[in-house]
CSV table of C-alpha atoms and ligand atoms in Angstrom, one decimal:
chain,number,residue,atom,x,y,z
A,4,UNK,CA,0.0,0.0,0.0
A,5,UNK,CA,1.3,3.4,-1.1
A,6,UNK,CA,1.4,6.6,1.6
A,7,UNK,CA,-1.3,8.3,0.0
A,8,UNK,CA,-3.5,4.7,0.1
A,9,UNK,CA,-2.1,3.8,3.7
A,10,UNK,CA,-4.1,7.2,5.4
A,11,UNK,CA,-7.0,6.3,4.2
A,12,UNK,CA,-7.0,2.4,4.2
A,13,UNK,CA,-3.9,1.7,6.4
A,14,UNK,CA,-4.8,1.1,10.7
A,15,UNK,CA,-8.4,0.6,10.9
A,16,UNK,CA,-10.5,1.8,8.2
A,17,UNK,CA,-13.7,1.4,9.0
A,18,UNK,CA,-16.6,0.4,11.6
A,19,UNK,CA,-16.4,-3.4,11.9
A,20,UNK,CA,-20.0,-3.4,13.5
A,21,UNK,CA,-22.0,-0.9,11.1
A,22,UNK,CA,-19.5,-0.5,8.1
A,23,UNK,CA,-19.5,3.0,8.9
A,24,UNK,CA,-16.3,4.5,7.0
A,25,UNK,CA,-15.7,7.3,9.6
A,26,UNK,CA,-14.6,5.7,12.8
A,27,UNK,CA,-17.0,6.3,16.1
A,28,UNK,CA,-16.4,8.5,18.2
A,29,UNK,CA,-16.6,6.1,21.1
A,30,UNK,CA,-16.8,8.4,24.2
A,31,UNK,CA,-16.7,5.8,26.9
A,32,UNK,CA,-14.2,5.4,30.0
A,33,UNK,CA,-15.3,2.0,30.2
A,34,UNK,CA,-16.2,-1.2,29.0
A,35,UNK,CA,-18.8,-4.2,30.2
A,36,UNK,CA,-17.0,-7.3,30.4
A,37,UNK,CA,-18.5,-10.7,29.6
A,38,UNK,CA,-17.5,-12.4,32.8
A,39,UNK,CA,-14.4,-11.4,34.5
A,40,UNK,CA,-11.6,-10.5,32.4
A,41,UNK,CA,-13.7,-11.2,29.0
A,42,UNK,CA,-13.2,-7.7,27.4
A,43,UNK,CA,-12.1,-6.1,24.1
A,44,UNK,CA,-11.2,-3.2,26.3
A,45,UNK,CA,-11.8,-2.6,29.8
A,46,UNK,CA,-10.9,1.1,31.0
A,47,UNK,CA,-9.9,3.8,28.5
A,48,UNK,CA,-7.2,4.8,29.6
A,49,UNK,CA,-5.7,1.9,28.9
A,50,UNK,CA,-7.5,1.2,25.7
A,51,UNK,CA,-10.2,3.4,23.7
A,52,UNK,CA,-11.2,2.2,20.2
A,53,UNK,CA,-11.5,5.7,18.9
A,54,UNK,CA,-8.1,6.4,20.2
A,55,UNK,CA,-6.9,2.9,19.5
A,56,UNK,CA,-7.5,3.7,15.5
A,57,UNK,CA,-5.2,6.5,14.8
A,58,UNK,CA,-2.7,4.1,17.0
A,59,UNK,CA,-2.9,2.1,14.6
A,60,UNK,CA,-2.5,3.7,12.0
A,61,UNK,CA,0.6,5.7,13.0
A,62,UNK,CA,2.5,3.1,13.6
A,63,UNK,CA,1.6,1.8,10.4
A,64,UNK,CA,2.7,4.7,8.6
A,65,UNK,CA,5.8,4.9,10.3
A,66,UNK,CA,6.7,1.2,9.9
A,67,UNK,CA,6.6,0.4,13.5
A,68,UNK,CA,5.5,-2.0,15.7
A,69,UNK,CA,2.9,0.2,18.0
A,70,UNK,CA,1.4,3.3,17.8
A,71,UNK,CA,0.4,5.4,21.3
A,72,UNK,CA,-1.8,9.0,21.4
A,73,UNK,CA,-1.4,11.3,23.9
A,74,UNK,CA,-2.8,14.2,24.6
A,75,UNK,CA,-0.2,16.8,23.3
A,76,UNK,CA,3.1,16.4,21.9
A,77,UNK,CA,4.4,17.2,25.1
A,78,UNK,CA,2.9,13.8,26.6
A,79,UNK,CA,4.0,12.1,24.1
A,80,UNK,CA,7.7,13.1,24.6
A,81,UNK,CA,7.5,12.9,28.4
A,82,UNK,CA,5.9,9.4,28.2
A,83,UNK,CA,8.8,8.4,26.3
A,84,UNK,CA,11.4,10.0,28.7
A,85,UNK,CA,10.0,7.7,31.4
A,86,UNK,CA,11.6,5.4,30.1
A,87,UNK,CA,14.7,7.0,31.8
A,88,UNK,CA,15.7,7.3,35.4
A,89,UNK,CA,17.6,9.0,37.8
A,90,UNK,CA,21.6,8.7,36.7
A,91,UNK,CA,20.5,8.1,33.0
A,92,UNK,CA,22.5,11.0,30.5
A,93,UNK,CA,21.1,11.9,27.3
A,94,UNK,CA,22.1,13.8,23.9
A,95,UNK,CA,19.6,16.3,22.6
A,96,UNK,CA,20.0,18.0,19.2
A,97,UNK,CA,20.7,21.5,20.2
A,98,UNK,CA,18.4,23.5,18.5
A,99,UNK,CA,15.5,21.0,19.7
A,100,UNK,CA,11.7,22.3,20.0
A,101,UNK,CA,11.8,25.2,22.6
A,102,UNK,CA,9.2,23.1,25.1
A,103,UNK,CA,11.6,19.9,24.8
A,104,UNK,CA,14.3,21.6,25.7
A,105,UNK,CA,12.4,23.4,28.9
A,106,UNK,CA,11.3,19.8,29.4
A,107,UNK,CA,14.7,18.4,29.8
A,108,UNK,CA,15.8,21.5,31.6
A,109,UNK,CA,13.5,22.0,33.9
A,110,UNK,CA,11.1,19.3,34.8
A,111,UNK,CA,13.7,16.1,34.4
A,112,UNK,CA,16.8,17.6,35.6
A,113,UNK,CA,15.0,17.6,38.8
A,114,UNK,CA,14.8,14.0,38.4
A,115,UNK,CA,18.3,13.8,37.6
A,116,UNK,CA,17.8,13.0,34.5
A,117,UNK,CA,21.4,14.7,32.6
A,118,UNK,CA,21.5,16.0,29.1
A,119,UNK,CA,23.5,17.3,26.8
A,120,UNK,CA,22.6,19.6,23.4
A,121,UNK,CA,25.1,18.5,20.6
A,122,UNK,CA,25.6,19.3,16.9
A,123,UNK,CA,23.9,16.1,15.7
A,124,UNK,CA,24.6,17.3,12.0
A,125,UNK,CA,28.4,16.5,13.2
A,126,UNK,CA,29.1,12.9,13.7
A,127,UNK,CA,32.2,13.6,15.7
A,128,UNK,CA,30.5,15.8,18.4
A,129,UNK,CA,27.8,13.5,18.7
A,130,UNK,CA,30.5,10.3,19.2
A,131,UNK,CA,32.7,12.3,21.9
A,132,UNK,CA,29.2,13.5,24.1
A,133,UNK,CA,28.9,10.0,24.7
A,134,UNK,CA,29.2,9.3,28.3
A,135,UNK,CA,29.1,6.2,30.2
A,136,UNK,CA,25.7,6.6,31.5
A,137,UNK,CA,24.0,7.9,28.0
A,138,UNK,CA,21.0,5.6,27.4
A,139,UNK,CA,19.7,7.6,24.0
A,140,UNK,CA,19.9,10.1,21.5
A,141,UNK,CA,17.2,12.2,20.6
A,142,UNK,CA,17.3,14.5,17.3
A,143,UNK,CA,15.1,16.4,15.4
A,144,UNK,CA,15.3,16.4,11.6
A,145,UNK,CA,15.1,19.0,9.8
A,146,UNK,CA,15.4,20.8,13.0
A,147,UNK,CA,12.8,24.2,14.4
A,148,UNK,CA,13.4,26.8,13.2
A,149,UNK,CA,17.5,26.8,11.0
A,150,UNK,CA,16.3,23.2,9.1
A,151,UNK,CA,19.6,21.7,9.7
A,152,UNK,CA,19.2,17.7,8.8
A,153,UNK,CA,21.2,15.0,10.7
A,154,UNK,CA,21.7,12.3,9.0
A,155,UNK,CA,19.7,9.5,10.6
A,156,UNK,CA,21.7,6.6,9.5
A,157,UNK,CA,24.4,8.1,10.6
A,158,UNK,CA,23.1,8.4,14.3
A,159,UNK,CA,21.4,5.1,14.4
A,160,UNK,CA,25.0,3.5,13.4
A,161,UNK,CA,26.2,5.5,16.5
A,162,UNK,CA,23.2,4.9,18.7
A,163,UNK,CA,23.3,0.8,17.8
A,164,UNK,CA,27.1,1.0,18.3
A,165,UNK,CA,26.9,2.4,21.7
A,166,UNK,CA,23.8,0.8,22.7
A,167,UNK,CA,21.7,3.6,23.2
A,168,UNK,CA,18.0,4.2,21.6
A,169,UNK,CA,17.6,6.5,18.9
A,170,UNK,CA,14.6,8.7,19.1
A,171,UNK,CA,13.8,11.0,16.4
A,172,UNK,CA,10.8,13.7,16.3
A,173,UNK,CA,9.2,13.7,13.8
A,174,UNK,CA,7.0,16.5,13.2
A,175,UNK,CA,8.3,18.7,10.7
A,176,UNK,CA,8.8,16.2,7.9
A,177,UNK,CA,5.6,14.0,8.9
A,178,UNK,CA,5.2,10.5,8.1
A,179,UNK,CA,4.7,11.1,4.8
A,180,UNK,CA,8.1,12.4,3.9
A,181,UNK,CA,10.1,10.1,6.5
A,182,UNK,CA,10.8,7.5,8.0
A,183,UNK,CA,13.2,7.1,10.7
A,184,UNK,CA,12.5,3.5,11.9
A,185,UNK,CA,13.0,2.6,8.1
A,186,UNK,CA,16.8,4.2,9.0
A,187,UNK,CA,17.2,2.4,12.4
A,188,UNK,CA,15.7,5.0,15.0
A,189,UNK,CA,13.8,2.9,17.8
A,190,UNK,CA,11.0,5.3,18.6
A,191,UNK,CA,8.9,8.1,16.6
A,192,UNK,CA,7.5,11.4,18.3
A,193,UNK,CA,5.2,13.3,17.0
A,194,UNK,CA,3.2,16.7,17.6
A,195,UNK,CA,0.2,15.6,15.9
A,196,UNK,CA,-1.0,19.1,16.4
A,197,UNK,CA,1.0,20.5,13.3
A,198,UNK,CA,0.7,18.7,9.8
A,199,UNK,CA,-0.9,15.4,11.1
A,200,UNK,CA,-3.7,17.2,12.5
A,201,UNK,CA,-3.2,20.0,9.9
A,202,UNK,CA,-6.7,22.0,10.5
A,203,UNK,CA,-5.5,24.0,13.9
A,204,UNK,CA,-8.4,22.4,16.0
A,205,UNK,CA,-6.5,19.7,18.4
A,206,UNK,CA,-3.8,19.3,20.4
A,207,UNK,CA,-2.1,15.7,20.2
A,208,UNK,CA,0.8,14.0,20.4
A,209,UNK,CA,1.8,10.4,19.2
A,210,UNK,CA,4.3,8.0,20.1
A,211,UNK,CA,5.8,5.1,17.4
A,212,UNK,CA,7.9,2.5,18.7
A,213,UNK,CA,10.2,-0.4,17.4
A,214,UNK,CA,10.0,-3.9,18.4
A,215,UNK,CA,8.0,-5.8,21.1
A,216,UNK,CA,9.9,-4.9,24.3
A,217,UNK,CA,9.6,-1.1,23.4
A,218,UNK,CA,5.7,-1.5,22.9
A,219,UNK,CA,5.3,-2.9,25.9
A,220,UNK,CA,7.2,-0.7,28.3
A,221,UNK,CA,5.8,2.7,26.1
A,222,UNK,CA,2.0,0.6,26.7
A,223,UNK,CA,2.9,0.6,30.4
A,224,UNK,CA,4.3,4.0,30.8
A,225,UNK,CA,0.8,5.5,28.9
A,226,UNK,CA,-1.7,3.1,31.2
A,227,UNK,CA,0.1,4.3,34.3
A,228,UNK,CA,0.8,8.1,33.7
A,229,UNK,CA,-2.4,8.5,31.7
A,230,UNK,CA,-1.7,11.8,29.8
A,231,UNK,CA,-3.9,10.3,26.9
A,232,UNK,CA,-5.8,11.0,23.6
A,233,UNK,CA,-9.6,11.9,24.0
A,234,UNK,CA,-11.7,10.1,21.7
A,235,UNK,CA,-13.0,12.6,19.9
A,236,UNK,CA,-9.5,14.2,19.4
A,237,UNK,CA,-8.7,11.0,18.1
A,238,UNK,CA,-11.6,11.4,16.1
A,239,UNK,CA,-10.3,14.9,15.1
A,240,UNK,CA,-6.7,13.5,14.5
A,241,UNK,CA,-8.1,10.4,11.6
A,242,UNK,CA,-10.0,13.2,10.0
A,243,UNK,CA,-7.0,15.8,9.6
A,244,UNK,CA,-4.5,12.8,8.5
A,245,UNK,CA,-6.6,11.7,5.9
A,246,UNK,CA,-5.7,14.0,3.5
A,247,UNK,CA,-2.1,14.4,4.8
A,248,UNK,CA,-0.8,13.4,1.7
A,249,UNK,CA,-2.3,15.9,-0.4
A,250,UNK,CA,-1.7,18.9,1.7
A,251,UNK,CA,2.0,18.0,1.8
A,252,UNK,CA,2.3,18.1,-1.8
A,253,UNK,CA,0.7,21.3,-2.4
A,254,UNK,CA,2.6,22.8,0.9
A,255,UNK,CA,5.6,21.8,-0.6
A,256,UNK,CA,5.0,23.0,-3.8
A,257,UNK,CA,4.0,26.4,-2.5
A,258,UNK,CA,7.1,26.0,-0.3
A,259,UNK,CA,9.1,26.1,-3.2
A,260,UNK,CA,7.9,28.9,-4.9
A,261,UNK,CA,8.1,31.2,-1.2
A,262,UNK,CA,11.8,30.0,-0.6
A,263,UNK,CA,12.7,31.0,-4.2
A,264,UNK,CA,10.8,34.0,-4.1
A,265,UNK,CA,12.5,34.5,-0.3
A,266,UNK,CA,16.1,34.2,-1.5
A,267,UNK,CA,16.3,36.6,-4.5
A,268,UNK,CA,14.6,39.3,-2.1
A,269,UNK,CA,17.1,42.5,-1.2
A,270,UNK,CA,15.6,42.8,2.6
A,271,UNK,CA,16.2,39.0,2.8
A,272,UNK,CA,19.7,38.5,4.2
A,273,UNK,CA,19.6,34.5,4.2
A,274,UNK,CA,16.6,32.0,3.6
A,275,UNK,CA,17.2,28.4,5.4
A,276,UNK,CA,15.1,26.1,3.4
A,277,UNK,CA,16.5,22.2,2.7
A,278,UNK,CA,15.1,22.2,-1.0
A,279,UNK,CA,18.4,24.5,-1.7
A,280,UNK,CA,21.0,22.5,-3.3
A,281,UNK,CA,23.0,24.8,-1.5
A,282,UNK,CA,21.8,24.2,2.1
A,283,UNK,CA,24.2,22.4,3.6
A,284,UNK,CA,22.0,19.0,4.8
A,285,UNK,CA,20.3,19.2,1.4
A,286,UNK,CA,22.1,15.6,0.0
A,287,UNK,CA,21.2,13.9,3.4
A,288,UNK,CA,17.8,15.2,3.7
A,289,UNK,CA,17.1,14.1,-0.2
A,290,UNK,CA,18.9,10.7,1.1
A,291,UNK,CA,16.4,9.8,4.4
A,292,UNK,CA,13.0,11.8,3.3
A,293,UNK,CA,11.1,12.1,-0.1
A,294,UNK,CA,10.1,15.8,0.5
A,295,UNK,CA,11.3,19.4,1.7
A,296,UNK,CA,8.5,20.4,3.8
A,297,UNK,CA,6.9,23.4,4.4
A,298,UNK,CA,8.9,25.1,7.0
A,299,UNK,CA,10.8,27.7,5.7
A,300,UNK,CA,13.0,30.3,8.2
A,301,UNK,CA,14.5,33.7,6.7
A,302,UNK,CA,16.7,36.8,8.1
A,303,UNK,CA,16.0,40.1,8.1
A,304,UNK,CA,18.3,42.8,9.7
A,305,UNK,CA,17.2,43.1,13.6
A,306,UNK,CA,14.6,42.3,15.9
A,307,UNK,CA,12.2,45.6,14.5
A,308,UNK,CA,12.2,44.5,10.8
A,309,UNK,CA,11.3,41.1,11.5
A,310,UNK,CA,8.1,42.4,14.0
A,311,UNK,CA,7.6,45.0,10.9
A,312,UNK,CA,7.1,41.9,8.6
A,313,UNK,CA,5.2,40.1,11.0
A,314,UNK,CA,2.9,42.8,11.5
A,315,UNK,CA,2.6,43.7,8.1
A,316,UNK,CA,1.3,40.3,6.4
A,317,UNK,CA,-2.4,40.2,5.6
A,318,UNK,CA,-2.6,35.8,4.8
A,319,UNK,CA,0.3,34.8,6.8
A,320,UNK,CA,-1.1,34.3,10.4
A,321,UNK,CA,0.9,35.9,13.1
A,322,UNK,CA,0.6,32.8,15.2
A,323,UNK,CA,3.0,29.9,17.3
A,324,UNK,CA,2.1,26.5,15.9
A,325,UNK,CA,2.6,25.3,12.1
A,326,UNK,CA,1.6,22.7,9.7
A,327,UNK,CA,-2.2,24.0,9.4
A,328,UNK,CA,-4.1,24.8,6.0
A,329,UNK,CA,-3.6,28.7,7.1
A,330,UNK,CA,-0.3,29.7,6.6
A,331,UNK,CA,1.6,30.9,10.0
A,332,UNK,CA,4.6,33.1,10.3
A,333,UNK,CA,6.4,33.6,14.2
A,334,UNK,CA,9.5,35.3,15.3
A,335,UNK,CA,11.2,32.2,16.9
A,336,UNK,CA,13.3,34.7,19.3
A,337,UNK,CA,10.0,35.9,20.6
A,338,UNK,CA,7.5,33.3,20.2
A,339,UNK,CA,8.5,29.9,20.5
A,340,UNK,CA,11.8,30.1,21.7
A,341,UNK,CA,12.0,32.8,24.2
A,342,UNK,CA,12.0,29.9,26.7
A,343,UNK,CA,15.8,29.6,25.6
A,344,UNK,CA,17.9,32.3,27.4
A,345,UNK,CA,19.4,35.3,24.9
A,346,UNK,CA,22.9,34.3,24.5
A,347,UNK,CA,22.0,30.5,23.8
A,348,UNK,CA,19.7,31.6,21.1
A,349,UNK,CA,22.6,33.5,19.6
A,350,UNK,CA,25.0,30.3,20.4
A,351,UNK,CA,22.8,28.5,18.0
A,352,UNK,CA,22.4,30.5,15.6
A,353,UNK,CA,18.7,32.1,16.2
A,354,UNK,CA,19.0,35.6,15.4
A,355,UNK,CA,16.7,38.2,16.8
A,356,UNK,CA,16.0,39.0,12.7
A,357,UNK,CA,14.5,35.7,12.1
A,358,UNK,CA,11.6,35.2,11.0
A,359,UNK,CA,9.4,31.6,10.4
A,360,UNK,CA,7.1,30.3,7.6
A,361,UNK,CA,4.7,27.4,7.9
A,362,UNK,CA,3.6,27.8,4.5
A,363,UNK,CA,-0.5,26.9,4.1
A,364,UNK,CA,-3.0,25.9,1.3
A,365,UNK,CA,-3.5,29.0,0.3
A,366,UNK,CA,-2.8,30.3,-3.4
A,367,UNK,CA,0.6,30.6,-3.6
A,368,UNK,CA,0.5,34.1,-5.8
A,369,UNK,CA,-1.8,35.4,-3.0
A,370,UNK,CA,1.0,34.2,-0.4
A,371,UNK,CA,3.8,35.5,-2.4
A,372,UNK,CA,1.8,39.2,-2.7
A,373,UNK,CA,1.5,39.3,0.7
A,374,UNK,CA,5.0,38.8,1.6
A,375,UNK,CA,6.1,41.5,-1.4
A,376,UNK,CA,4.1,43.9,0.6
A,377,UNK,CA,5.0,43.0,3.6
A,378,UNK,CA,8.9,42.8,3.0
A,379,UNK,CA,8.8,46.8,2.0
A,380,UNK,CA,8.4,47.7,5.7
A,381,UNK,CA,11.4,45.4,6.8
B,14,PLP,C1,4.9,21.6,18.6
B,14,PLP,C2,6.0,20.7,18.8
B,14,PLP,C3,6.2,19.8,19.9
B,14,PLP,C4,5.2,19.9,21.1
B,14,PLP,O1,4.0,19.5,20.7
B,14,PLP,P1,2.6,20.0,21.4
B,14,PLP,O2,1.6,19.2,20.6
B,14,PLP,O3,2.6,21.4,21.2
B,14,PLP,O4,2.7,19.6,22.8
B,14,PLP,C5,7.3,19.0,19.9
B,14,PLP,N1,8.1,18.9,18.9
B,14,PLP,C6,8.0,19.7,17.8
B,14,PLP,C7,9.1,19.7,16.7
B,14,PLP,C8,7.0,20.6,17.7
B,14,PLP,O5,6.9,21.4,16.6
């Protein structure tokens, strides 16, 4: 079954007991049982068949063995860092999503739970943070907001070499784009609130793992923190990833217009987009993923022209979040990651100038008239 087949037909596609193609929405916390212990499901947080069909069907797209929904991305990356305990050390990609990295920082250090932020795009760095109590590695690819790829077979040759588990997130290329268990990464995170989702009306997160030992602990860890899926978000989720395939096509094909349009523009200083045969990951990314995405992050001069820009667009939403049918634009410095402190930003390369695209489903020309306008005031 092909991608674009697999979201429609791929986990469970319809209503064994009325046929109906659109799952239930099966809003029950529990379950009669037969006699004792003679259930499909018993209590829903430990099983929901609303919740248990886009399970399914994630893991299926990702080519894993289980699927698990949670009730943000955030649950979903703190259900897998229970995996962990106190002692444990792991390495982060350093420009990581703002609220993983305040995750790691602030809730599990205090669980003494170690980390380090590496350059996973450099293989050496990445070998040499190795310490003797690392149990993972955990990398974003392209990476929020510079798009800097890291080459997953690359890291899952480290990570299998030092025994540690590879966990990649997921969300900005989407499962239909990558794969990283098909390149040796153990577990899949996603924030099914961006592209899965793709409609800006639910929070979710999902959770893909590798192998029968993973599933089970990941199973455990959701049943006993319980920071699960609702039904009808799971509902909500189905419905948005339906037509995941053809909103990634047309977002990337608008994503290549902007990012052209983006680089030959005098206020533009630099335009970070992996489609450029001159970006520097462009050869890995084209190696591990079939698309660019529609993520595209730009420079202006300072910190006024980029809030000039922002405030100037008429389709672009001025809004955190990305991966809807509206097209978003953010100041990372500001928005998203103003949870990391100044001088780390600048460390890493976020300039106060920058400025982010989550191109939409809009018409491109209309996009591309609105950033013309709005570029005059930068
Ligand atoms: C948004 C996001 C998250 C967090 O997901 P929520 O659904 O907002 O909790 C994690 N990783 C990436 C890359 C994201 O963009």
């Amino acid at each position: 079954m092909r991608k674009k087949t697999a979201l429609i037909h791929g986990g469970r596609a319809f209503d064994e007991a009325t046929g109906a193609l659109s799952l239930p929405i099966v809003q029950a916390s529990t379950f009669r049982q037969r006699s004792i212990g003679d259930f499909e499901y018993e209590y829903a947080r430990t099983g929901n068949p609303t919740r248990e069909g886009v399970e399914l069907l994630i893991a299926e797209l990702e080519q894993g063995d289980r699927g698990f929904a949670f009730a943000s991305g955030m649950a979903a990356i703190t259900a897998v860092m229970d995996l962990f305990e106190a002692g444990d050390h792991l390495l982060l990609s350093e420009d990581v999503y703002g609220g993983t990295y305040r995750l790691m920082t602030q809730i599990l250090s205090r669980h003494q739970i170690g980390v380090s932020f590496v350059d996973t795009t450099n293989k050496e760095e990445v070998e040499s943070a190795i310490q003797e109590s690392t149990k993972a590695i955990f990398i974003e690819t392209p990476t929020n907001p510079l798009l800097k790829i890291t080459s997953l077979p690359t890291i899952a040759e480290i990570a299998k070499k030092a025994n540690l588990l590879l966990i990649v997130d997921n969300t900005f290329s989407t499962p239909y784009f990558q794969n990283p268990i098909e390149h040796g990464a153990d577990i899949v995170v996603h924030s099914a609130t961006k592209y899965l989702g793709g409609h800006s009306d639910v929070v979710a997160g999902l959770v893909v793992t590798k192998g029968r030992a993973l599933g089970e602990r990941l199973h455990y860890i959701q049943n006993a923190t319980g920071g699960v899926l609702a039904p009808h978000d799971s509902w909500l989720l189905i419905r948005g990833m339906k037509t995941l395939g053809v909103r990634m096509e047309e977002i990337e094909r608008s994503a290549q217009k902007i990012a052209q349009y983006l680089h030959h523009h005098e206020r533009v200083e630099k335009v970070y987009y992996p489609g450029f045969s001159t970006h520097p990951g462009h050869l890995t990314h084209q190696a591990q993923a079939s698309g660019y995405g529609g993520m595209i992050s730009f420079v202006v001069k300072g910190e006024e022209e980029a809030k000039a820009v922002v405030e100037n667009v008429r389709y672009f939403t001025l809004a955190e979040s990305l991966g809807a049918v509206e097209s978003l634009i953010s100041v990372p410095a500001k928005m998203t990651h103003a949870s990391i402190p100044k001088e780390r930003r600048h460390e890493i390369g976020i300039a106060d100038g920058l400025v982010r695209l989550s191109v939409g489903l809009e018409d491109v020309e209309d996009l591309l008239e609105d950033l013309a306008h709005a570029l005059q005031f930068a």
